[in-house]
mmCIF file of C-alpha atoms in Angstrom:
data_model
loop_
_atom_site.group_PDB
_atom_site.id
_atom_site.type_symbol
_atom_site.label_atom_id
_atom_site.label_comp_id
_atom_site.label_asym_id
_atom_site.label_seq_id
_atom_site.Cartn_x
_atom_site.Cartn_y
_atom_site.Cartn_z
ATOM 1 C CA GLY A 160 0.000 0.000 0.000
ATOM 2 C CA ASN A 161 0.935 3.648 -0.238
ATOM 3 C CA SER A 162 2.689 5.229 2.722
ATOM 4 C CA VAL A 163 4.615 8.326 3.776
ATOM 5 C CA THR A 164 7.532 9.184 6.012
ATOM 6 C CA GLN A 165 7.064 12.530 7.647
ATOM 7 C CA MET A 166 9.542 14.412 9.777
ATOM 8 C CA GLU A 167 8.987 14.122 13.483
ATOM 9 C CA GLY A 168 8.002 17.127 15.458
ATOM 10 C CA PRO A 169 7.571 19.317 17.146
ATOM 11 C CA VAL A 170 8.973 21.892 14.811
ATOM 12 C CA THR A 171 9.432 25.116 16.745
ATOM 13 C CA LEU A 172 9.902 28.412 14.895
ATOM 14 C CA SER A 173 9.750 32.119 15.529
ATOM 15 C CA GLU A 174 7.169 34.191 13.710
ATOM 16 C CA GLU A 175 8.192 35.114 10.136
ATOM 17 C CA ALA A 176 10.641 32.204 9.898
ATOM 18 C CA PHE A 177 10.756 29.927 6.860
ATOM 19 C CA LEU A 178 9.036 26.577 7.262
ATOM 20 C CA THR A 179 9.791 23.225 5.678
ATOM 21 C CA ILE A 180 8.100 20.004 6.762
ATOM 22 C CA ASN A 181 9.542 17.036 4.901
ATOM 23 C CA CYS A 182 7.394 14.267 3.460
ATOM 24 C CA THR A 183 8.535 11.372 1.279
ATOM 25 C CA TYR A 184 6.189 8.769 -0.064
ATOM 26 C CA THR A 185 6.290 5.128 -1.137
ATOM 27 C CA ALA A 186 3.647 4.123 -3.631
ATOM 28 C CA THR A 187 2.770 1.887 -6.519
ATOM 29 C CA GLY A 188 1.969 4.065 -9.456
ATOM 30 C CA TYR A 189 1.495 7.785 -9.100
ATOM 31 C CA PRO A 190 -0.757 8.707 -6.225
ATOM 32 C CA SER A 191 -2.311 12.080 -5.570
ATOM 33 C CA LEU A 192 -0.700 13.741 -2.572
ATOM 34 C CA PHE A 193 -2.364 15.800 0.132
ATOM 35 C CA TRP A 194 -1.419 17.959 3.074
ATOM 36 C CA TYR A 195 -3.926 18.284 5.871
ATOM 37 C CA VAL A 196 -3.845 20.696 8.811
ATOM 38 C CA GLN A 197 -5.378 20.257 12.257
ATOM 39 C CA TYR A 198 -5.681 23.420 14.322
ATOM 40 C CA PRO A 199 -5.964 23.015 18.099
ATOM 41 C CA GLY A 200 -9.321 21.610 19.134
ATOM 42 C CA GLU A 201 -10.521 21.094 15.570
ATOM 43 C CA GLY A 202 -10.861 18.346 12.995
ATOM 44 C CA LEU A 203 -8.516 17.927 10.061
ATOM 45 C CA GLN A 204 -8.999 20.032 6.967
ATOM 46 C CA LEU A 205 -7.453 19.756 3.563
ATOM 47 C CA LEU A 206 -4.706 22.346 3.124
ATOM 48 C CA LEU A 207 -3.492 21.604 -0.393
ATOM 49 C CA LYS A 208 -3.081 18.816 -2.890
ATOM 50 C CA ALA A 209 -1.273 17.789 -6.080
ATOM 51 C CA THR A 210 -2.462 15.124 -8.476
ATOM 52 C CA LYS A 211 0.527 14.513 -10.725
ATOM 53 C CA ALA A 212 4.273 14.934 -10.939
ATOM 54 C CA ASP A 213 5.563 18.536 -10.934
ATOM 55 C CA ASP A 214 2.180 19.870 -9.801
ATOM 56 C CA LYS A 215 2.403 22.528 -7.108
ATOM 57 C CA GLY A 216 -0.375 22.753 -4.559
ATOM 58 C CA SER A 217 -0.775 26.022 -2.702
ATOM 59 C CA ASN A 218 -3.094 27.559 -0.129
ATOM 60 C CA LYS A 219 -2.852 30.156 2.659
ATOM 61 C CA GLY A 220 0.779 30.867 1.754
ATOM 62 C CA PHE A 221 1.751 27.189 1.964
ATOM 63 C CA GLU A 222 3.166 25.340 -1.030
ATOM 64 C CA ALA A 223 4.190 21.790 -1.855
ATOM 65 C CA THR A 224 5.538 20.404 -5.127
ATOM 66 C CA TYR A 225 5.010 16.797 -6.200
ATOM 67 C CA ARG A 226 8.522 15.556 -7.022
ATOM 68 C CA LYS A 227 8.498 12.141 -8.640
ATOM 69 C CA GLU A 228 12.279 11.918 -8.900
ATOM 70 C CA THR A 229 12.736 12.253 -5.153
ATOM 71 C CA THR A 230 9.283 10.845 -4.197
ATOM 72 C CA SER A 231 8.750 13.902 -2.047
ATOM 73 C CA PHE A 232 6.016 16.417 -1.257
ATOM 74 C CA HIS A 233 7.615 18.804 1.204
ATOM 75 C CA LEU A 234 5.449 21.529 2.723
ATOM 76 C CA GLU A 235 6.888 25.060 2.730
ATOM 77 C CA LYS A 236 5.870 28.506 3.819
ATOM 78 C CA GLY A 237 7.992 31.597 3.492
ATOM 79 C CA SER A 238 6.903 33.386 6.656
ATOM 80 C CA VAL A 239 4.980 31.559 9.357
ATOM 81 C CA GLN A 240 2.553 33.170 11.767
ATOM 82 C CA VAL A 241 1.517 32.196 15.273
ATOM 83 C CA SER A 242 -1.839 31.193 13.800
ATOM 84 C CA ASP A 243 -0.083 28.491 11.722
ATOM 85 C CA SER A 244 0.602 26.521 14.903
ATOM 86 C CA ALA A 245 -1.086 23.209 14.216
ATOM 87 C CA VAL A 246 -0.432 19.577 13.331
ATOM 88 C CA TYR A 247 0.278 18.857 9.662
ATOM 89 C CA PHE A 248 -0.341 15.490 7.978
ATOM 90 C CA CYS A 249 1.022 14.313 4.613
ATOM 91 C CA VAL A 250 -1.238 11.723 2.945
ATOM 92 C CA PRO A 251 -1.010 9.832 -0.351
ATOM 93 C CA SER A 252 -4.062 8.657 -2.235
ATOM 94 C CA GLY A 253 -4.911 6.163 -4.971
ATOM 95 C CA GLY A 254 -6.427 2.759 -5.663
ATOM 96 C CA SER A 255 -8.486 1.339 -2.858
ATOM 97 C CA TYR A 256 -6.332 3.102 -0.330
ATOM 98 C CA ILE A 257 -7.949 4.180 2.909
ATOM 99 C CA PRO A 258 -6.610 7.582 4.033
ATOM 100 C CA THR A 259 -3.931 6.932 6.639
ATOM 101 C CA PHE A 260 -2.768 9.888 8.689
ATOM 102 C CA GLY A 261 -0.341 8.644 11.347
ATOM 103 C CA ARG A 262 1.157 11.093 13.821
ATOM 104 C CA GLY A 263 1.649 14.173 11.685
ATOM 105 C CA THR A 264 4.149 16.921 12.434
ATOM 106 C CA SER A 265 3.377 19.429 15.138
ATOM 107 C CA LEU A 266 4.349 23.032 14.366
ATOM 108 C CA ILE A 267 4.709 25.581 17.150
ATOM 109 C CA VAL A 268 5.241 29.201 16.163
ATOM 110 C CA HIS A 269 6.343 31.671 18.839
ATOM 111 C CA PRO A 270 5.730 35.422 18.621
ATOM 112 C CA ASP B 857 -24.284 24.164 6.723
ATOM 113 C CA THR B 858 -21.790 21.840 8.387
ATOM 114 C CA ALA B 859 -20.570 19.225 5.917
ATOM 115 C CA VAL B 860 -19.710 16.525 8.462
ATOM 116 C CA SER B 861 -21.265 16.893 11.886
ATOM 117 C CA GLN B 862 -20.780 14.652 14.856
ATOM 118 C CA THR B 863 -22.372 14.748 18.280
ATOM 119 C CA PRO B 864 -21.656 15.143 21.059
ATOM 120 C CA LYS B 865 -18.522 17.286 21.022
ATOM 121 C CA TYR B 866 -17.615 16.274 24.551
ATOM 122 C CA LEU B 867 -18.525 13.094 26.393
ATOM 123 C CA VAL B 868 -17.520 12.304 29.960
ATOM 124 C CA THR B 869 -18.659 8.970 31.308
ATOM 125 C CA GLN B 870 -17.817 6.306 33.835
ATOM 126 C CA MET B 871 -16.074 3.028 33.168
ATOM 127 C CA GLY B 872 -18.429 0.250 32.199
ATOM 128 C CA ASN B 873 -21.022 2.508 30.600
ATOM 129 C CA ASP B 874 -22.275 2.232 27.030
ATOM 130 C CA LYS B 875 -22.256 5.334 24.832
ATOM 131 C CA SER B 876 -22.869 6.349 21.230
ATOM 132 C CA ILE B 877 -21.428 9.005 18.971
ATOM 133 C CA LYS B 878 -23.424 10.099 15.957
ATOM 134 C CA CYS B 879 -22.129 11.289 12.609
ATOM 135 C CA GLU B 880 -23.899 12.740 9.603
ATOM 136 C CA GLN B 881 -22.599 14.070 6.313
ATOM 137 C CA ASN B 882 -24.575 16.177 3.848
ATOM 138 C CA LEU B 883 -22.058 15.971 1.012
ATOM 139 C CA GLY B 884 -23.590 13.009 -0.798
ATOM 140 C CA HIS B 885 -20.399 11.005 -0.249
ATOM 141 C CA ASP B 886 -20.333 7.228 -0.536
ATOM 142 C CA THR B 887 -17.589 6.525 1.993
ATOM 143 C CA MET B 888 -17.433 7.298 5.695
ATOM 144 C CA TYR B 889 -14.799 6.627 8.346
ATOM 145 C CA TRP B 890 -14.177 6.600 12.070
ATOM 146 C CA TYR B 891 -10.740 7.532 13.353
ATOM 147 C CA LYS B 892 -9.295 7.585 16.860
ATOM 148 C CA GLN B 893 -6.706 10.203 17.848
ATOM 149 C CA ASP B 894 -4.626 9.633 20.946
ATOM 150 C CA SER B 895 -3.015 12.196 23.211
ATOM 151 C CA LYS B 896 0.104 12.261 21.009
ATOM 152 C CA LYS B 897 -2.031 13.207 18.004
ATOM 153 C CA PHE B 898 -1.645 9.804 16.325
ATOM 154 C CA LEU B 899 -4.699 9.415 14.105
ATOM 155 C CA LYS B 900 -5.643 5.808 13.438
ATOM 156 C CA ILE B 901 -8.365 4.395 11.201
ATOM 157 C CA MET B 902 -10.955 2.299 13.017
ATOM 158 C CA PHE B 903 -13.685 1.625 10.463
ATOM 159 C CA SER B 904 -14.545 2.434 6.896
ATOM 160 C CA TYR B 905 -17.960 2.096 5.293
ATOM 161 C CA ASN B 906 -18.790 2.375 1.625
ATOM 162 C CA ASN B 907 -22.466 2.712 0.691
ATOM 163 C CA LYS B 908 -23.492 1.385 4.102
ATOM 164 C CA GLU B 909 -21.240 -1.658 3.836
ATOM 165 C CA LEU B 910 -18.337 -2.283 6.192
ATOM 166 C CA ILE B 911 -15.077 -2.214 4.258
ATOM 167 C CA ILE B 912 -12.381 -1.844 6.876
ATOM 168 C CA ASN B 913 -12.419 -3.002 10.445
ATOM 169 C CA GLU B 914 -9.009 -2.489 11.936
ATOM 170 C CA THR B 915 -7.932 -4.277 15.084
ATOM 171 C CA VAL B 916 -10.552 -2.605 17.199
ATOM 172 C CA PRO B 917 -12.094 -4.353 20.226
ATOM 173 C CA ASN B 918 -15.530 -5.735 19.458
ATOM 174 C CA ARG B 919 -16.895 -3.425 22.156
ATOM 175 C CA PHE B 920 -16.867 -0.879 19.327
ATOM 176 C CA SER B 921 -19.698 -1.362 16.877
ATOM 177 C CA PRO B 922 -20.346 0.990 13.975
ATOM 178 C CA LYS B 923 -23.784 1.265 12.428
ATOM 179 C CA SER B 924 -24.686 2.865 9.128
ATOM 180 C CA PRO B 925 -28.479 3.221 8.725
ATOM 181 C CA ASP B 926 -27.945 5.013 5.400
ATOM 182 C CA LYS B 927 -24.950 6.283 3.526
ATOM 183 C CA ALA B 928 -25.237 9.748 5.109
ATOM 184 C CA HIS B 929 -24.899 8.421 8.653
ATOM 185 C CA LEU B 930 -22.261 6.407 10.463
ATOM 186 C CA ASN B 931 -22.713 6.061 14.200
ATOM 187 C CA LEU B 932 -20.294 4.532 16.674
ATOM 188 C CA HIS B 933 -21.505 2.605 19.687
ATOM 189 C CA ILE B 934 -19.108 1.653 22.444
ATOM 190 C CA ASN B 935 -19.964 -0.932 25.093
ATOM 191 C CA SER B 936 -18.368 -1.360 28.503
ATOM 192 C CA LEU B 937 -16.171 1.707 28.251
ATOM 193 C CA GLU B 938 -12.614 1.454 29.570
ATOM 194 C CA LEU B 939 -10.129 4.106 30.667
ATOM 195 C CA GLY B 940 -8.028 3.423 27.569
ATOM 196 C CA ASP B 941 -10.915 4.411 25.322
ATOM 197 C CA SER B 942 -10.361 8.042 26.299
ATOM 198 C CA ALA B 943 -9.386 9.843 23.091
ATOM 199 C CA VAL B 944 -10.771 12.127 20.420
ATOM 200 C CA TYR B 945 -12.898 10.309 17.851
ATOM 201 C CA PHE B 946 -13.273 11.757 14.385
ATOM 202 C CA CYS B 947 -15.822 10.969 11.747
ATOM 203 C CA ALA B 948 -14.917 11.694 8.129
ATOM 204 C CA SER B 949 -16.301 11.164 4.656
ATOM 205 C CA SER B 950 -14.963 11.056 1.127
ATOM 206 C CA LEU B 951 -16.606 10.997 -2.280
ATOM 207 C CA ASN B 952 -15.653 7.345 -2.722
ATOM 208 C CA MET B 953 -12.968 4.844 -1.849
ATOM 209 C CA GLY B 954 -9.542 5.384 -3.323
ATOM 210 C CA THR B 955 -9.298 9.092 -2.612
ATOM 211 C CA ALA B 956 -7.571 10.598 0.399
ATOM 212 C CA GLU B 957 -9.586 13.798 -0.001
ATOM 213 C CA ALA B 958 -11.672 13.514 3.125
ATOM 214 C CA PHE B 959 -13.838 15.876 5.084
ATOM 215 C CA PHE B 960 -13.721 15.687 8.860
ATOM 216 C CA GLY B 961 -16.113 16.404 11.672
ATOM 217 C CA GLN B 962 -15.046 18.487 14.636
ATOM 218 C CA GLY B 963 -14.323 15.470 16.780
ATOM 219 C CA THR B 964 -15.777 14.011 19.959
ATOM 220 C CA ARG B 965 -13.542 14.161 23.014
ATOM 221 C CA LEU B 966 -14.373 11.084 25.060
ATOM 222 C CA THR B 967 -13.165 10.968 28.647
ATOM 223 C CA VAL B 968 -13.716 7.794 30.635
ATOM 224 C CA VAL B 969 -13.370 8.225 34.389
#
């Protein structure tokens, strides 16, 4: 089945710092790739997605590029805010795959 | 309108009790899920239903019994609650199986005392 390896958290940054959360995937074929975000006390929500190689997903200042050659889908943001503090999950899709989320990466942004 | 709604949001109960959590989606999706999130934020699939049929039943104690009266509803009943059942339970839905594009409810924080 499809799976991901996501960097362990917590990632702790100061406001306006550059963010990278690494995600590499293992899959048969070419899955769609998703990043989800879970703000404190809330359910998960889709942040961005990419459906094929070299696609770039973007939303709320976050970006991730589907890189087939490195099987990666790293999440980046140029300048984080305190309100970005949340848990981020990288998820591959495809086939009869049931969405598997794992532990995610916790991001803490200090003022 | 809330796309995926689950009730209650908070549930505090004593060991040994039986409780239910309800979930409804108004998105017209075929597939619904229950997930359990522990205190370390690990989110684990419990059950998956597609068009009211059970598809996935992970290694969950049989005290947990999902019921899907129609494809818009997936309820979770838990018998003989134990301390270790304390967690946040999330309901989710997706258009169909095979996509990881899912929509989540707000979660039910279950505390067993």
